Coordinates of C-alpha atoms and ligand atoms in Angstrom, one line a residue:
X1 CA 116.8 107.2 116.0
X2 CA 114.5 105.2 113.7
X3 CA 115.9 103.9 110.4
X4 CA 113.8 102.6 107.6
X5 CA 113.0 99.1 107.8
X6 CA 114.0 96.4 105.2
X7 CA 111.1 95.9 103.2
X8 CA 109.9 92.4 103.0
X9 CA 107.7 92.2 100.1
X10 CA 105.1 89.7 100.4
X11 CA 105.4 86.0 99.8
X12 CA 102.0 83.3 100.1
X13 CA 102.6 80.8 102.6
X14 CA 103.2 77.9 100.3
X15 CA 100.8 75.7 102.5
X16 CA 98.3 76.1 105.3
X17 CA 94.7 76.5 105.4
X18 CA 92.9 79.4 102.7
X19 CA 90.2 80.9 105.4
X20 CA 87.3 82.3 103.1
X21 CA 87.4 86.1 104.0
X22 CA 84.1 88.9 103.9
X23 CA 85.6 92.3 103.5
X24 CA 83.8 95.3 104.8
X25 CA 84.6 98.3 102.7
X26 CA 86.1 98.7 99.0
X27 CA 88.6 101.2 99.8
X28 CA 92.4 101.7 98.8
X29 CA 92.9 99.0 102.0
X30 CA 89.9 96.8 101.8
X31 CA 90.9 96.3 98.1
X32 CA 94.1 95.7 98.7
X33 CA 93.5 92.9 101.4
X34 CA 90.9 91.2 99.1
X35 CA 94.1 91.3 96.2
X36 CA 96.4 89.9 98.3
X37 CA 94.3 87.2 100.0
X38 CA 92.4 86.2 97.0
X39 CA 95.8 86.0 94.7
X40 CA 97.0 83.6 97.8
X41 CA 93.9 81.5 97.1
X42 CA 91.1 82.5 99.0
X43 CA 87.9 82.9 98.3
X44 CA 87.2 86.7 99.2
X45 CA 84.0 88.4 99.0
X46 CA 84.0 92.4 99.4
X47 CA 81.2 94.7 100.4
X48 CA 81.1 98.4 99.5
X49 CA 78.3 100.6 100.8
X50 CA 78.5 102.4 97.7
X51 CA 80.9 102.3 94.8
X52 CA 84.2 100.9 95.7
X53 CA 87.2 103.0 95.8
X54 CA 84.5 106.1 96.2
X55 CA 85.0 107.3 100.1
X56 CA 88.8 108.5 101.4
X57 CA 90.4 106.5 98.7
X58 CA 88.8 108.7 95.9
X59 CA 89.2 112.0 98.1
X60 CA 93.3 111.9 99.0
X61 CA 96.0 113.2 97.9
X62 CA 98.2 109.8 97.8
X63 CA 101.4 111.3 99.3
X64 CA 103.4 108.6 100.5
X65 CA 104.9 111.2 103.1
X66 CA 106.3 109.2 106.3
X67 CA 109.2 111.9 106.6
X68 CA 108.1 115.5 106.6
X69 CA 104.4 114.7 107.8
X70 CA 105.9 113.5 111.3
X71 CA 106.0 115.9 114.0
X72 CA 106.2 115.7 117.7
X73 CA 103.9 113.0 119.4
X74 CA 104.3 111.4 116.4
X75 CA 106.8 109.3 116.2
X76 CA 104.9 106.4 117.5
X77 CA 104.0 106.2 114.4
X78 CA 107.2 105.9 112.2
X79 CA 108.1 102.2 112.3
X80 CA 104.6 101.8 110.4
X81 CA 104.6 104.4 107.6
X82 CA 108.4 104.0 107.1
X83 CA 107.9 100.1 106.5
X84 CA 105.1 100.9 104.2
X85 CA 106.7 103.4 102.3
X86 CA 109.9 101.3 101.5
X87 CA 106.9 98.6 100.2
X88 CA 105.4 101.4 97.9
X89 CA 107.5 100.7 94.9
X90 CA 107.7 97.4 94.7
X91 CA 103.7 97.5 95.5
X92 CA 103.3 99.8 93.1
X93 CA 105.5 97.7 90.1
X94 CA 103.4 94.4 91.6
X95 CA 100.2 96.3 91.2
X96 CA 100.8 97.5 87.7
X97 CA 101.8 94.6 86.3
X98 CA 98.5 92.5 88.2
X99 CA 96.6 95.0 86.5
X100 CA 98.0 96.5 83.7
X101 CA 97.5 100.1 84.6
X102 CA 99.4 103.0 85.6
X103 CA 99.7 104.1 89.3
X104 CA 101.9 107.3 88.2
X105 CA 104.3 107.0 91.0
X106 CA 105.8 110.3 91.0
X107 CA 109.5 109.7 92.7
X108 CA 110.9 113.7 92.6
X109 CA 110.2 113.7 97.0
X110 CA 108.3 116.0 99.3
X111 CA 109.6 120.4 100.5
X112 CA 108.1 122.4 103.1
X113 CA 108.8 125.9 101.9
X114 CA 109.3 129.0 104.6
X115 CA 107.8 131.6 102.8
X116 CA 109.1 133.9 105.2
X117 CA 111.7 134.7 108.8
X118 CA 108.5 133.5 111.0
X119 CA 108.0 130.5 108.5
X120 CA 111.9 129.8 108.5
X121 CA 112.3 129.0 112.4
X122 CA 109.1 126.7 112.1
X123 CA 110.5 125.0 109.1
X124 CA 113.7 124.7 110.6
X125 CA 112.5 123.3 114.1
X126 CA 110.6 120.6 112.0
X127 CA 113.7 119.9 109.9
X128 CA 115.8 119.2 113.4
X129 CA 113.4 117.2 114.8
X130 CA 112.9 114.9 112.0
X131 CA 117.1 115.0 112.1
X132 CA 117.3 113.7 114.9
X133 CA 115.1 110.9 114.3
X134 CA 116.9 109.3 111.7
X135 CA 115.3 110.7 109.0
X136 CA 116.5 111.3 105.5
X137 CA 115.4 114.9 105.1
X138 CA 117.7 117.9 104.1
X139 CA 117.5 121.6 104.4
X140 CA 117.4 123.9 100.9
X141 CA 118.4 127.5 100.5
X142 CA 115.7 129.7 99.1
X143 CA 118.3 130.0 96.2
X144 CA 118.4 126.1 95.6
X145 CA 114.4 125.9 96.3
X146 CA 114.2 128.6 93.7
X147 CA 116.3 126.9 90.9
X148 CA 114.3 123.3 91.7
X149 CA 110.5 125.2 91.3
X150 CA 111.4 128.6 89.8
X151 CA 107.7 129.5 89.6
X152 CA 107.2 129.4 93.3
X153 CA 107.2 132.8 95.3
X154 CA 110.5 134.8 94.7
X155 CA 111.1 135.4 98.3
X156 CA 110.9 131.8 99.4
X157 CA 113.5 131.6 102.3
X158 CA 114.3 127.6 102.4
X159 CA 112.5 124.4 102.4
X160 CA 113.1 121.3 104.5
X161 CA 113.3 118.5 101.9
X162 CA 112.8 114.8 101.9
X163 CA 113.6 112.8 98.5
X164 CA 112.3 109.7 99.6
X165 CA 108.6 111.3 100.6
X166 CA 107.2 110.5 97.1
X167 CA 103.3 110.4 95.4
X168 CA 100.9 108.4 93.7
X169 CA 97.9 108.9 91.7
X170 CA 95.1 107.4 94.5
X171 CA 92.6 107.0 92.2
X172 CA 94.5 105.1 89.9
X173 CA 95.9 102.9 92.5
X174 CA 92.1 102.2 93.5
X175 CA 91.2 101.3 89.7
X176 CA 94.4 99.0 89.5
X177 CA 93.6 97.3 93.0
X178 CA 90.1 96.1 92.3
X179 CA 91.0 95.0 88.4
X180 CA 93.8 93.3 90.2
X181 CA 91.2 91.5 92.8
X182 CA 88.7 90.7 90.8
X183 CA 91.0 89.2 88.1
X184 CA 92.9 87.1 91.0
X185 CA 89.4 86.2 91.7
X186 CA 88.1 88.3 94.5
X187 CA 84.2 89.0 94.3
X188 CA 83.1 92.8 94.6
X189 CA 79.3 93.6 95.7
X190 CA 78.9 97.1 95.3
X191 CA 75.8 99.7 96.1
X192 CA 74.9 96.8 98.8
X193 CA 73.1 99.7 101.1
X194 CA 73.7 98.6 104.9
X195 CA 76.7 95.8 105.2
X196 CA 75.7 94.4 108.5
X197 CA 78.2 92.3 110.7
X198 CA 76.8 88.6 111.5
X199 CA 77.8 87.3 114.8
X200 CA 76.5 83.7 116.2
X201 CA 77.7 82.3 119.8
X202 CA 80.1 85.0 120.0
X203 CA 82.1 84.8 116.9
X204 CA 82.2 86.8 113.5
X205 CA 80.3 84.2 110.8
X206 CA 80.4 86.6 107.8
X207 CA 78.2 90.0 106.8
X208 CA 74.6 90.5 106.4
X209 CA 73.1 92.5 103.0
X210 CA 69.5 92.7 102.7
X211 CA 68.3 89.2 103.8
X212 CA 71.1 87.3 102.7
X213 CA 74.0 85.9 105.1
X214 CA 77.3 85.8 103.4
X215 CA 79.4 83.5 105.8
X216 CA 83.1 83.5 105.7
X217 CA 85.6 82.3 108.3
X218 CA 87.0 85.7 108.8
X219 CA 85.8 89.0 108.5
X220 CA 87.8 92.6 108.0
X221 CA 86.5 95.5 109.0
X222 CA 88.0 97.9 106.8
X223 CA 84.8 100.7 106.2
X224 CA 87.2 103.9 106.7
X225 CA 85.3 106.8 108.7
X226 CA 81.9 104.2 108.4
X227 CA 83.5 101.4 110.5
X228 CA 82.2 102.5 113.7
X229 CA 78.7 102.3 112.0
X230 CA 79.1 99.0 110.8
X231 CA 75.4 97.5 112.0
X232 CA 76.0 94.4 114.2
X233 CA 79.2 95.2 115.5
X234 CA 79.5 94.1 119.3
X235 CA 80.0 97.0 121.8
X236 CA 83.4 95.4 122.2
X237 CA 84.3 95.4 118.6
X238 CA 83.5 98.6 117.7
X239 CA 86.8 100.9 116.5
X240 CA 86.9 104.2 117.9
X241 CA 86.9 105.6 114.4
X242 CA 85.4 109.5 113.4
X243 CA 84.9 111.0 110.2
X244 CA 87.4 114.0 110.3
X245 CA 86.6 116.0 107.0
X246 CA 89.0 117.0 104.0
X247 CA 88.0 119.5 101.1
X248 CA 90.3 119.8 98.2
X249 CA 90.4 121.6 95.1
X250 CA 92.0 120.6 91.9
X251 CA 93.2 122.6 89.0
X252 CA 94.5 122.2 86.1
X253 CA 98.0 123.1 84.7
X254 CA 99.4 123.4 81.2
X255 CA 101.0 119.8 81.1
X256 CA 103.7 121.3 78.7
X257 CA 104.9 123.5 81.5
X258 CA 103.8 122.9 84.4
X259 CA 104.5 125.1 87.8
X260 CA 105.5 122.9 89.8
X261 CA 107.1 119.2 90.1
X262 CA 107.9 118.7 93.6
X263 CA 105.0 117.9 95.9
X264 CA 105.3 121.6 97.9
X265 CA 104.2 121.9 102.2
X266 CA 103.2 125.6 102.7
X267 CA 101.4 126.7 105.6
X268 CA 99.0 125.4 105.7
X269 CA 98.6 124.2 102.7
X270 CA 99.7 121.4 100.6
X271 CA 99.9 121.6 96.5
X272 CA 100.5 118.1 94.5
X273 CA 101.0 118.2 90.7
X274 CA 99.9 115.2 89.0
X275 CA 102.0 113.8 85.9
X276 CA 98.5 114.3 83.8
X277 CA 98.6 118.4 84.4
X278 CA 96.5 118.4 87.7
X279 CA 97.5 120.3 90.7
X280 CA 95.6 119.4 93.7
X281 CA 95.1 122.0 96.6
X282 CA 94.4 120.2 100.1
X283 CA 93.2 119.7 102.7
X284 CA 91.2 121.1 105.2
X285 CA 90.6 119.1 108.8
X286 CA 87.2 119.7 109.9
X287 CA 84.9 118.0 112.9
X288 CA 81.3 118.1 111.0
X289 CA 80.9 114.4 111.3
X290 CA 79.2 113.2 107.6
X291 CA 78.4 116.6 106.3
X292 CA 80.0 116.8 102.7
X293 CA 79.4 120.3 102.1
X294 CA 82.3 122.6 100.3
X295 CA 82.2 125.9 102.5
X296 CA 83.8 129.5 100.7
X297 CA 86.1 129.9 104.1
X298 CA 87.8 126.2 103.7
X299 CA 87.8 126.8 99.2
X300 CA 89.5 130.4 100.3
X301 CA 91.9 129.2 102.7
X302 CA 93.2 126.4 100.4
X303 CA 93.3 128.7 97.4
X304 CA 95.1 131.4 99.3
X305 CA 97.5 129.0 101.2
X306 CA 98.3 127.7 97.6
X307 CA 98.4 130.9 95.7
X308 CA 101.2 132.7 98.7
X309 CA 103.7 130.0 97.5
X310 CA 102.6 129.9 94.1
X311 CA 101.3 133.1 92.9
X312 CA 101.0 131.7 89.2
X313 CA 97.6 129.8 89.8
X314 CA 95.9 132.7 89.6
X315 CA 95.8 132.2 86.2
X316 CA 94.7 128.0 86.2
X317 CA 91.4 127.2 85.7
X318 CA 89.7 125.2 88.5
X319 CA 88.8 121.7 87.8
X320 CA 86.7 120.0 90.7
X321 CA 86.6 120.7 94.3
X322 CA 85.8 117.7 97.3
X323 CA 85.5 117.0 100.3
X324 CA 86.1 113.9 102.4
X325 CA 86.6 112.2 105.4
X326 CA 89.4 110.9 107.0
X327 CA 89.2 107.7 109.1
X328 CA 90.5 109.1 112.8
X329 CA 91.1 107.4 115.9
X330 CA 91.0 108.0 119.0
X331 CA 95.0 108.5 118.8
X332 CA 95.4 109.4 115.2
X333 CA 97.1 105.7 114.5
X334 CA 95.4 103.0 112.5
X335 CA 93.4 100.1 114.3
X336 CA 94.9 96.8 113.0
X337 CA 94.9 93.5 113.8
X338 CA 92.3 91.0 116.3
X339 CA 89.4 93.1 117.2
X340 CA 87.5 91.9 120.6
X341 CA 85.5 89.4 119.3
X342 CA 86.8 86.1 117.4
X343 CA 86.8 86.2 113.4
X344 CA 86.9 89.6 113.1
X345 CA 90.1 91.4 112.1
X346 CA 90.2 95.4 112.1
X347 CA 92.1 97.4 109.0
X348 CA 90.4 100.4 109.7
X349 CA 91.7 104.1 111.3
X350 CA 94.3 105.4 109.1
X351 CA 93.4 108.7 109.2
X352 CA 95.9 111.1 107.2
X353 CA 98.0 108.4 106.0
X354 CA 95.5 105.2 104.2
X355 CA 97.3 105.6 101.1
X356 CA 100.9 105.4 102.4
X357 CA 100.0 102.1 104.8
X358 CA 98.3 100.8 102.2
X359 CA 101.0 98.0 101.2
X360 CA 101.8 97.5 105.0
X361 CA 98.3 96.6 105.6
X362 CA 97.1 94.4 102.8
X363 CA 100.4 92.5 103.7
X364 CA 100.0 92.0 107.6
X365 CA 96.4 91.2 107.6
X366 CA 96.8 88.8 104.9
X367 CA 99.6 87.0 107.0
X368 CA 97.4 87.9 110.0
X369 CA 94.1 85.6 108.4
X370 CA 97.2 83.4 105.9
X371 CA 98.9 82.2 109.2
X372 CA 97.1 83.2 112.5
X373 CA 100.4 85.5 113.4
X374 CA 100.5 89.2 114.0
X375 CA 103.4 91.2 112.3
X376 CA 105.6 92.7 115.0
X377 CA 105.2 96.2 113.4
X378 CA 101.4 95.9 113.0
X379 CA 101.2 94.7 117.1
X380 CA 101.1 98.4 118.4
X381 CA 98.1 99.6 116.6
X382 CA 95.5 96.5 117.9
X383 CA 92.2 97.9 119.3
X384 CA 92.9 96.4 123.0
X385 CA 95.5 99.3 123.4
X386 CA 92.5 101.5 123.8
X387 CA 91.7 99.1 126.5
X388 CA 94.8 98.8 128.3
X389 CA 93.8 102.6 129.3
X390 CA 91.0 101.9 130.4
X391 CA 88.6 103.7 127.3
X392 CA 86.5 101.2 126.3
X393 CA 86.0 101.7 122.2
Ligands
LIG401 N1 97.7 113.3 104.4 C1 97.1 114.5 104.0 C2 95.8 114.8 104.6 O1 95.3 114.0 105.4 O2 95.3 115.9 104.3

């Protein structure tokens, strides 16, 4: 059974060394380690390809859904997103105030709906499982599903529900993070092209844009579903990281009275109201490496998924449609931690869940380059476990 894990909100190391750090990647997690390092006094310098907060960050849905996303094979995985969800809101109340925007933490927790008998026993075998793990989810009658979203499908026969699986706007939370870097001091080169790794003797001495070496005494490889790419990374420092593709489609609600509250698991399907009026649609997974490309069959599926369990959307106008790519590993966990070559940390991997292990990374690899030590929950998900089987990255 695995309980959620005191959160222990982050605290500076009063004294000890402040290692100057080169972050690779301007992400939801590369952001969030430059905030937390540079507000402990270090001078951080990050590197974004393109714009920053513009690849996975900008394409999620920001459900903070440890609870009802687990199932089977798994569970491996629970110590880590059940840590960082219990950091979410005082991360999220930290963040706002750094910055002095809204987040729009949305606290009103997470149903999978049956729509159906079939749906039912599916629902129902998910809801025993994460049960018996310990977790904090409940089952609903169709009745009390009905009088909690009344515009949802009339048959609906039950949901499995979890309070504590909340939201956040991602995109805000990427606009807060960098204000709240850069005004702790972090440094943001954006558009830089290439953002090449510089290794002399061995060792990780800082990145390489253009012509210009910018050395720092660490480096974090946080790139998302690029890190694999990163130019100058060693053989043995490469993450086993793939781009596993995402479309969405958003539309948009009447704020006044909107359909839904509650962020709703169909199958599959997933529908997440924003407090603005939005209601995002998601996600496809897809294996088309890089290819961006919104196809009719994964727009239909989404619309359809979402339209079965909420048949008033017919009516919503759409408002943008995406696609993105998801930063998956080998095993679906994050890659975290000492890579194989000295000075350079991974934070890279996170796959369906970079929003919710947001806070859980920024705070153990700033420990990891504050103090030299490796949180205990973060120890798992190092790349030499790829190793140990014998799979070279
Ligand atoms: N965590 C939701 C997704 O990856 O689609």
């Amino acid at each position: 059974m695995i309980h959620a894990p005191d959160p222990h909100p982050f605290s500076i190391p009063a004294s000890g060394i402040r290692p100057s750090v080169a972050v690779i990647g301007a992400g939801c997690i590369g952001l969030a380690i430059a905030w937390r390092l540079a507000s402990a006094g270090c001078r951080v310098d990050l590197f974004e390809r393109g714009q920053a907060g513009r690849g996975a960050t900008h394409a999620a849905g920001g459900m903070l859904a440890a609870c009802v996303e687990t199932e089977p094979g798994e569970d491996g995985l629970l110590p880590l997103t059940r840590a960082s969800q219990a950091l979410w809101p005082d991360f999220a109340r930290d963040l706002e105030a750094a910055s002095g925007m809204a987040v729009d933490l949305r606290t009103e927790g997470t149903m999978v709906i049956a729509l159906n008998a079939d749906d039912a026993a599916k629902v129902r075998f998910l809801h025993g499982f994460q049960r018996d793990l310990g977790l904090p989810v409940e089952w609903l009658s169709g009745a009390e599903v009905r009088r909690r979203e009344p515009f949802l499908q009339p048959g609906v026969a039950g949901a499995l529900f979890c309070a504590g699986d909340h939201q956040v706007d991602n995109r805000k939370v990427a606009a807060a993070l960098q204000r709240a870097a850069l005004a702790a001091g972090a440094r943001l080169h954006e558009q830089c092209g290439e953002v090449a790794l510089a290794v002399e003797g061995g060792r990780a001495v800082g990145v390489r844009v253009a012509a210009t070496l910018h050395r720092a005494d660490r480096v974090v490889l946080a790139a998302g579903a690029w890190s694999a790419g990163v130019p100058g990374l060693p053989p043995a420092a490469k993450p086993p990281v793939r781009p596993v593709k995402g479309q969405m489609v958003c539309l948009r609600m009447d704020a006044r009275l909107p359909l839904l509250r509650h962020v709703v698991w169909t199958p599959g399907t997933y529908l997440i109201p924003r407090l603005d009026g939005r209601l995002l649609i998601g996600a496809t997974t897809e294996e088309r490496g890089f290819d961006d490309r919104l196809t009719a069959g994964g727009q239909f599926a989404l619309l359809e998924g979402a339209w079965r369990a909420l048949p008033g959307i017919a009516e919503l106008p759409i408002e943008e449609a995406w696609a993105g790519f998801r930063p998956g590993s080998r095993d679906d966990a994050p890659i975290l931690g000492e890579s194989g070559i000295p000075g350079l940390i991974h934070a890279t991997g996170h796959h369906r869940n970079g929003i919710l292990l947001t806070p859980v990374t920024a705070d153990g690899i700033a420990r990891l380059v504050l103090t030299g030590g490796t949180d205990p929950l973060l120890r798992p998900f190092a790349a030499d476990r790829f190793l140990a089987k014998g799979a070279a990255a």
